[in-house]
């Protein structure tokens, strides 16, 4: 049991949707405006080798919440959930919100949950006092002019806790609504510690953004969406400073997976690949950690870190009890966030595509086995010297191949691997609801806002 701090820090976890490694100024972008996020990086520590546990949304978010690889908590075969599915995050899992709520924190989630939309799976069951947002991706509403199943989907629901308060909300103004909700939550809880999880809808398609951000963007709707995220971050920082809370608030800024394919505005430079791939660009994402009292300013950390490491890391930083009901995969890196920290190069990561183990990393080495669109891939890359994964060193480093192969076998034993037809010994079941149904139903006589894919300035859909 951790000793409670006299003045425990507040925690704000900002998780973007599909934001790529190269989409922020502090990570090398020259076309997207992100001054407020860049200021957080300048005042904190920028992680260079931070990974999302999945290359797509639901599995990534389940990992972030539970501290586990997605297959362990039942999100291997179902990495993306859709409206009305009977699957969700089991209520038996210990989430980061449950940990902080137990420690006396006020807890709130705003926007994208995507770990199940049935009442038994919603955030208020998983440790959050309140929820305001859309429980899945912002493209999963009704799309009248699209063919096939897209024009048969139920209207997009906006929830307050477990109640649908609006259907097909105007997405051009919803980030402002989310930010206002965050500011109200911060103000209402200024006299007690709080945990706020703000899971932005941007930069997932559809990219409809307010005119003020489009007008100054050098990168179309995508750059406007990045600017909207940045504005929101600046508004939150400003409110923290006004209330005297900034110095004692841990802010984490990250993304759920890499950006989409090239040509659609996003960038994972200098990495290879994109969202839905296990090349670096699909899973290595930005992560900034800021806390003036404990985390060094203008610093970088290049050790391997994973989004499921945040649960134990934040618990340790805040001095709260991070004990979980089940074993987790996350390891705290809080002690590495100091001026004298030397990056450890024996850390590891397993790259899953659904329940297929496609690659592993140990230290600087990454070994590939398979790619969804290519089949078997046999390649070894030195990520310290070849982050773009261009020079295959497989035949030159048998010792590295042996070490990584042994680690892969360990992962297959614990978490399974469909490619090897192995069942994992440590896998737990997801939640299940027999009579699941969508939260909304389409009505012919309802005056909905127009479905966003039906607007003439709709950007190209990228999944």
mmCIF file of N, CA, C and O in Angstrom, residues 63-128:
data_model
loop_
_atom_site.group_PDB
_atom_site.id
_atom_site.type_symbol
_atom_site.label_atom_id
_atom_site.label_comp_id
_atom_site.label_asym_id
_atom_site.label_seq_id
_atom_site.Cartn_x
_atom_site.Cartn_y
_atom_site.Cartn_z
ATOM 1 N N UNK A 63 -6.378 -1.593 -23.330
ATOM 2 C CA UNK A 63 -5.037 -1.717 -22.752
ATOM 3 C C UNK A 63 -4.714 -0.524 -21.861
ATOM 4 O O UNK A 63 -4.192 -0.671 -20.750
ATOM 5 N N UNK A 64 -5.015 0.674 -22.338
ATOM 6 C CA UNK A 64 -4.755 1.890 -21.572
ATOM 7 C C UNK A 64 -5.494 1.867 -20.239
ATOM 8 O O UNK A 64 -4.946 2.261 -19.198
ATOM 9 N N UNK A 65 -6.726 1.402 -20.263
ATOM 10 C CA UNK A 65 -7.532 1.386 -19.048
ATOM 11 C C UNK A 65 -7.079 0.323 -18.057
ATOM 12 O O UNK A 65 -7.136 0.522 -16.844
ATOM 13 N N UNK A 66 -6.635 -0.839 -18.541
ATOM 14 C CA UNK A 66 -6.403 -1.997 -17.661
ATOM 15 C C UNK A 66 -4.944 -2.305 -17.369
ATOM 16 O O UNK A 66 -4.664 -3.124 -16.495
ATOM 17 N N UNK A 67 -4.006 -1.711 -18.126
ATOM 18 C CA UNK A 67 -2.605 -2.047 -17.925
ATOM 19 C C UNK A 67 -2.198 -3.372 -18.535
ATOM 20 O O UNK A 67 -1.194 -3.953 -18.136
ATOM 21 N N UNK A 68 -2.963 -3.851 -19.522
ATOM 22 C CA UNK A 68 -2.729 -5.180 -20.090
ATOM 23 C C UNK A 68 -2.664 -5.144 -21.612
ATOM 24 O O UNK A 68 -3.299 -4.303 -22.258
ATOM 25 N N UNK A 69 -1.906 -6.105 -22.176
ATOM 26 C CA UNK A 69 -2.016 -6.339 -23.608
ATOM 27 C C UNK A 69 -3.471 -6.671 -23.936
ATOM 28 O O UNK A 69 -4.151 -7.379 -23.168
ATOM 29 N N UNK A 70 -3.992 -6.200 -25.076
ATOM 30 C CA UNK A 70 -5.408 -6.423 -25.407
ATOM 31 C C UNK A 70 -5.874 -7.877 -25.364
ATOM 32 O O UNK A 70 -6.972 -8.140 -24.837
ATOM 33 N N UNK A 71 -5.105 -8.848 -25.884
ATOM 34 C CA UNK A 71 -5.616 -10.227 -25.814
ATOM 35 C C UNK A 71 -5.867 -10.710 -24.388
ATOM 36 O O UNK A 71 -6.758 -11.533 -24.163
ATOM 37 N N UNK A 72 -5.105 -10.197 -23.436
ATOM 38 C CA UNK A 72 -5.259 -10.652 -22.049
ATOM 39 C C UNK A 72 -6.641 -10.315 -21.506
ATOM 40 O O UNK A 72 -7.190 -11.061 -20.685
ATOM 41 N N UNK A 73 -7.230 -9.192 -21.953
ATOM 42 C CA UNK A 73 -8.531 -8.774 -21.423
ATOM 43 C C UNK A 73 -9.656 -9.016 -22.434
ATOM 44 O O UNK A 73 -10.722 -8.400 -22.363
ATOM 45 N N UNK A 74 -9.414 -9.929 -23.382
ATOM 46 C CA UNK A 74 -10.463 -10.349 -24.295
ATOM 47 C C UNK A 74 -10.655 -9.483 -25.515
ATOM 48 O O UNK A 74 -11.686 -9.583 -26.192
ATOM 49 N N UNK A 75 -9.675 -8.616 -25.828
ATOM 50 C CA UNK A 75 -9.789 -7.740 -26.989
ATOM 51 C C UNK A 75 -8.844 -8.151 -28.113
ATOM 52 O O UNK A 75 -8.470 -7.327 -28.946
ATOM 53 N N UNK A 76 -8.489 -9.421 -28.176
ATOM 54 C CA UNK A 76 -7.669 -9.906 -29.269
ATOM 55 C C UNK A 76 -8.492 -10.124 -30.525
ATOM 56 O O UNK A 76 -8.200 -9.546 -31.578
ATOM 57 N N UNK A 77 -9.518 -10.931 -30.410
ATOM 58 C CA UNK A 77 -10.358 -11.220 -31.580
ATOM 59 C C UNK A 77 -11.332 -10.093 -31.906
ATOM 60 O O UNK A 77 -11.903 -10.069 -32.983
ATOM 61 N N UNK A 78 -11.548 -9.160 -30.993
ATOM 62 C CA UNK A 78 -12.461 -8.043 -31.232
ATOM 63 C C UNK A 78 -11.731 -6.727 -30.983
ATOM 64 O O UNK A 78 -12.014 -6.012 -30.016
ATOM 65 N N UNK A 79 -10.784 -6.348 -31.856
ATOM 66 C CA UNK A 79 -10.009 -5.128 -31.610
ATOM 67 C C UNK A 79 -10.776 -3.837 -31.874
ATOM 68 O O UNK A 79 -10.360 -2.775 -31.439
ATOM 69 N N UNK A 80 -11.903 -3.921 -32.621
ATOM 70 C CA UNK A 80 -12.751 -2.751 -32.864
ATOM 71 C C UNK A 80 -14.202 -3.152 -32.599
ATOM 72 O O UNK A 80 -14.709 -4.098 -33.206
ATOM 73 N N UNK A 81 -14.870 -2.435 -31.702
ATOM 74 C CA UNK A 81 -16.263 -2.722 -31.377
ATOM 75 C C UNK A 81 -17.190 -1.780 -32.140
ATOM 76 O O UNK A 81 -16.850 -0.619 -32.379
ATOM 77 N N UNK A 82 -18.371 -2.289 -32.475
ATOM 78 C CA UNK A 82 -19.350 -1.516 -33.222
ATOM 79 C C UNK A 82 -20.631 -1.334 -32.405
ATOM 80 O O UNK A 82 -20.842 -2.027 -31.401
ATOM 81 N N UNK A 83 -21.486 -0.378 -32.805
ATOM 82 C CA UNK A 83 -22.704 -0.114 -32.024
ATOM 83 C C UNK A 83 -23.549 -1.365 -31.801
ATOM 84 O O UNK A 83 -23.780 -2.159 -32.711
ATOM 85 N N UNK A 84 -23.967 -1.546 -30.543
ATOM 86 C CA UNK A 84 -24.875 -2.634 -30.206
ATOM 87 C C UNK A 84 -24.228 -3.991 -30.092
ATOM 88 O O UNK A 84 -24.939 -4.999 -30.018
ATOM 89 N N UNK A 85 -22.901 -4.073 -30.041
ATOM 90 C CA UNK A 85 -22.247 -5.381 -29.907
ATOM 91 C C UNK A 85 -22.436 -5.934 -28.498
ATOM 92 O O UNK A 85 -22.608 -5.189 -27.530
ATOM 93 N N UNK A 86 -22.374 -7.252 -28.398
ATOM 94 C CA UNK A 86 -22.576 -7.896 -27.091
ATOM 95 C C UNK A 86 -21.288 -8.059 -26.308
ATOM 96 O O UNK A 86 -21.272 -8.716 -25.273
ATOM 97 N N UNK A 87 -20.198 -7.441 -26.781
ATOM 98 C CA UNK A 87 -18.888 -7.546 -26.138
ATOM 99 C C UNK A 87 -18.469 -6.202 -25.557
ATOM 100 O O UNK A 87 -18.786 -5.151 -26.110
ATOM 101 N N UNK A 88 -17.751 -6.256 -24.446
ATOM 102 C CA UNK A 88 -17.217 -5.038 -23.841
ATOM 103 C C UNK A 88 -16.211 -5.383 -22.769
ATOM 104 O O UNK A 88 -15.940 -6.556 -22.478
ATOM 105 N N UNK A 89 -15.636 -4.365 -22.161
ATOM 106 C CA UNK A 89 -14.655 -4.568 -21.105
ATOM 107 C C UNK A 89 -15.337 -5.142 -19.868
ATOM 108 O O UNK A 89 -16.332 -4.599 -19.380
ATOM 109 N N UNK A 90 -14.808 -6.254 -19.366
ATOM 110 C CA UNK A 90 -15.414 -6.919 -18.217
ATOM 111 C C UNK A 90 -15.363 -6.023 -16.986
ATOM 112 O O UNK A 90 -14.351 -5.369 -16.705
ATOM 113 N N UNK A 91 -16.449 -6.026 -16.233
ATOM 114 C CA UNK A 91 -16.495 -5.231 -15.003
ATOM 115 C C UNK A 91 -15.569 -5.788 -13.925
ATOM 116 O O UNK A 91 -15.317 -5.135 -12.908
ATOM 117 N N UNK A 92 -15.033 -6.998 -14.132
ATOM 118 C CA UNK A 92 -14.092 -7.570 -13.167
ATOM 119 C C UNK A 92 -12.695 -6.966 -13.283
ATOM 120 O O UNK A 92 -11.875 -7.137 -12.376
ATOM 121 N N UNK A 93 -12.424 -6.289 -14.406
ATOM 122 C CA UNK A 93 -11.099 -5.705 -14.595
ATOM 123 C C UNK A 93 -10.920 -4.468 -13.724
ATOM 124 O O UNK A 93 -11.856 -3.710 -13.477
ATOM 125 N N UNK A 94 -9.697 -4.259 -13.253
ATOM 126 C CA UNK A 94 -9.345 -3.051 -12.517
ATOM 127 C C UNK A 94 -8.863 -2.012 -13.520
ATOM 128 O O UNK A 94 -7.878 -2.236 -14.219
ATOM 129 N N UNK A 95 -9.546 -0.895 -13.607
ATOM 130 C CA UNK A 95 -9.136 0.168 -14.511
ATOM 131 C C UNK A 95 -8.359 1.248 -13.757
ATOM 132 O O UNK A 95 -8.409 1.333 -12.530
ATOM 133 N N UNK A 96 -7.683 2.086 -14.519
ATOM 134 C CA UNK A 96 -6.966 3.197 -13.910
ATOM 135 C C UNK A 96 -7.943 4.131 -13.197
ATOM 136 O O UNK A 96 -7.617 4.704 -12.140
ATOM 137 N N UNK A 97 -9.174 4.245 -13.723
ATOM 138 C CA UNK A 97 -10.175 5.083 -13.056
ATOM 139 C C UNK A 97 -10.594 4.492 -11.719
ATOM 140 O O UNK A 97 -10.782 5.218 -10.731
ATOM 141 N N UNK A 98 -10.745 3.170 -11.651
ATOM 142 C CA UNK A 98 -11.091 2.531 -10.379
ATOM 143 C C UNK A 98 -10.006 2.758 -9.336
ATOM 144 O O UNK A 98 -10.294 2.974 -8.145
ATOM 145 N N UNK A 99 -8.755 2.713 -9.769
ATOM 146 C CA UNK A 99 -7.640 2.913 -8.844
ATOM 147 C C UNK A 99 -7.695 4.313 -8.231
ATOM 148 O O UNK A 99 -7.553 4.487 -7.009
ATOM 149 N N UNK A 100 -7.939 5.317 -9.063
ATOM 150 C CA UNK A 100 -7.947 6.684 -8.536
ATOM 151 C C UNK A 100 -9.238 7.001 -7.790
ATOM 152 O O UNK A 100 -9.230 7.763 -6.817
ATOM 153 N N UNK A 101 -10.330 6.415 -8.201
ATOM 154 C CA UNK A 101 -11.572 6.621 -7.449
ATOM 155 C C UNK A 101 -11.451 6.030 -6.046
ATOM 156 O O UNK A 101 -11.880 6.654 -5.060
ATOM 157 N N UNK A 102 -10.845 4.855 -5.959
ATOM 158 C CA UNK A 102 -10.640 4.230 -4.641
ATOM 159 C C UNK A 102 -9.750 5.090 -3.754
ATOM 160 O O UNK A 102 -9.885 5.083 -2.519
ATOM 161 N N UNK A 103 -8.828 5.835 -4.388
ATOM 162 C CA UNK A 103 -7.922 6.700 -3.631
ATOM 163 C C UNK A 103 -8.544 8.047 -3.278
ATOM 164 O O UNK A 103 -7.860 8.915 -2.723
ATOM 165 N N UNK A 104 -9.826 8.237 -3.602
ATOM 166 C CA UNK A 104 -10.508 9.461 -3.218
ATOM 167 C C UNK A 104 -10.563 10.529 -4.288
ATOM 168 O O UNK A 104 -10.970 11.666 -4.021
ATOM 169 N N UNK A 105 -10.167 10.202 -5.500
ATOM 170 C CA UNK A 105 -10.191 11.160 -6.606
ATOM 171 C C UNK A 105 -11.596 11.263 -7.210
ATOM 172 O O UNK A 105 -12.322 10.274 -7.301
ATOM 173 N N UNK A 106 -11.957 12.461 -7.651
ATOM 174 C CA UNK A 106 -13.104 12.621 -8.540
ATOM 175 C C UNK A 106 -12.666 12.159 -9.925
ATOM 176 O O UNK A 106 -11.558 12.460 -10.363
ATOM 177 N N UNK A 107 -13.519 11.428 -10.629
ATOM 178 C CA UNK A 107 -13.121 10.847 -11.914
ATOM 179 C C UNK A 107 -14.144 11.176 -12.996
ATOM 180 O O UNK A 107 -15.350 11.113 -12.759
ATOM 181 N N UNK A 108 -13.660 11.506 -14.169
ATOM 182 C CA UNK A 108 -14.553 11.806 -15.292
ATOM 183 C C UNK A 108 -13.875 11.416 -16.600
ATOM 184 O O UNK A 108 -12.662 11.579 -16.771
ATOM 185 N N UNK A 109 -14.672 10.883 -17.538
ATOM 186 C CA UNK A 109 -14.239 10.654 -18.907
ATOM 187 C C UNK A 109 -15.082 11.518 -19.825
ATOM 188 O O UNK A 109 -16.293 11.644 -19.643
ATOM 189 N N UNK A 110 -14.408 12.098 -20.814
ATOM 190 C CA UNK A 110 -15.082 12.911 -21.824
ATOM 191 C C UNK A 110 -14.715 12.371 -23.195
ATOM 192 O O UNK A 110 -13.549 12.157 -23.501
ATOM 193 N N UNK A 111 -15.708 12.125 -24.021
ATOM 194 C CA UNK A 111 -15.652 11.705 -25.418
ATOM 195 C C UNK A 111 -15.489 10.203 -25.592
ATOM 196 O O UNK A 111 -16.217 9.447 -24.986
ATOM 197 N N UNK A 112 -14.539 9.737 -26.382
ATOM 198 C CA UNK A 112 -14.552 8.379 -26.910
ATOM 199 C C UNK A 112 -14.152 7.331 -25.870
ATOM 200 O O UNK A 112 -13.034 7.330 -25.370
ATOM 201 N N UNK A 113 -15.035 6.395 -25.622
ATOM 202 C CA UNK A 113 -14.811 5.280 -24.703
ATOM 203 C C UNK A 113 -14.385 4.038 -25.487
ATOM 204 O O UNK A 113 -13.303 3.527 -25.340
ATOM 205 N N UNK A 114 -15.248 3.526 -26.296
ATOM 206 C CA UNK A 114 -15.008 2.444 -27.256
ATOM 207 C C UNK A 114 -14.583 1.116 -26.637
ATOM 208 O O UNK A 114 -13.862 0.330 -27.251
ATOM 209 N N UNK A 115 -15.053 0.859 -25.422
ATOM 210 C CA UNK A 115 -14.826 -0.444 -24.786
ATOM 211 C C UNK A 115 -16.153 -1.138 -24.490
ATOM 212 O O UNK A 115 -16.253 -1.939 -23.560
ATOM 213 N N UNK A 116 -17.164 -0.829 -25.283
ATOM 214 C CA UNK A 116 -18.481 -1.433 -25.126
ATOM 215 C C UNK A 116 -19.536 -0.380 -24.868
ATOM 216 O O UNK A 116 -19.343 0.501 -24.022
ATOM 217 N N UNK A 117 -20.669 -0.449 -25.612
ATOM 218 C CA UNK A 117 -21.697 0.582 -25.464
ATOM 219 C C UNK A 117 -22.927 0.124 -24.687
ATOM 220 O O UNK A 117 -23.870 0.896 -24.512
ATOM 221 N N UNK A 118 -22.935 -1.105 -24.220
ATOM 222 C CA UNK A 118 -24.058 -1.573 -23.399
ATOM 223 C C UNK A 118 -23.918 -1.029 -21.971
ATOM 224 O O UNK A 118 -22.805 -0.745 -21.521
ATOM 225 N N UNK A 119 -25.030 -0.866 -21.247
ATOM 226 C CA UNK A 119 -24.945 -0.294 -19.901
ATOM 227 C C UNK A 119 -23.952 -1.000 -18.987
ATOM 228 O O UNK A 119 -23.314 -0.363 -18.143
ATOM 229 N N UNK A 120 -23.792 -2.320 -19.178
ATOM 230 C CA UNK A 120 -22.874 -3.098 -18.328
ATOM 231 C C UNK A 120 -21.398 -2.806 -18.625
ATOM 232 O O UNK A 120 -20.521 -3.201 -17.845
ATOM 233 N N UNK A 121 -21.118 -2.124 -19.734
ATOM 234 C CA UNK A 121 -19.734 -1.890 -20.145
ATOM 235 C C UNK A 121 -19.339 -0.417 -20.136
ATOM 236 O O UNK A 121 -18.177 -0.084 -20.377
ATOM 237 N N UNK A 122 -20.266 0.484 -19.875
ATOM 238 C CA UNK A 122 -19.997 1.909 -20.003
ATOM 239 C C UNK A 122 -19.057 2.414 -18.902
ATOM 240 O O UNK A 122 -18.849 1.747 -17.879
ATOM 241 N N UNK A 123 -18.461 3.595 -19.067
ATOM 242 C CA UNK A 123 -17.447 4.088 -18.131
ATOM 243 C C UNK A 123 -17.888 4.179 -16.682
ATOM 244 O O UNK A 123 -17.075 3.989 -15.767
ATOM 245 N N UNK A 124 -19.176 4.472 -16.443
ATOM 246 C CA UNK A 124 -19.638 4.608 -15.059
ATOM 247 C C UNK A 124 -19.610 3.284 -14.302
ATOM 248 O O UNK A 124 -19.745 3.264 -13.078
ATOM 249 N N UNK A 125 -19.436 2.177 -15.010
ATOM 250 C CA UNK A 125 -19.255 0.870 -14.369
ATOM 251 C C UNK A 125 -17.780 0.612 -14.094
ATOM 252 O O UNK A 125 -17.424 -0.254 -13.299
ATOM 253 N N UNK A 126 -16.919 1.387 -14.716
ATOM 254 C CA UNK A 126 -15.483 1.120 -14.663
ATOM 255 C C UNK A 126 -14.698 2.171 -13.891
ATOM 256 O O UNK A 126 -13.505 2.376 -14.160
ATOM 257 N N UNK A 127 -15.344 2.840 -12.949
ATOM 258 C CA UNK A 127 -14.612 3.725 -12.049
ATOM 259 C C UNK A 127 -14.764 5.206 -12.329
ATOM 260 O O UNK A 127 -14.224 6.028 -11.587
ATOM 261 N N UNK A 128 -15.482 5.567 -13.367
ATOM 262 C CA UNK A 128 -15.690 6.979 -13.667
ATOM 263 C C UNK A 128 -16.996 7.452 -13.033
ATOM 264 O O UNK A 128 -18.054 6.843 -13.237
#
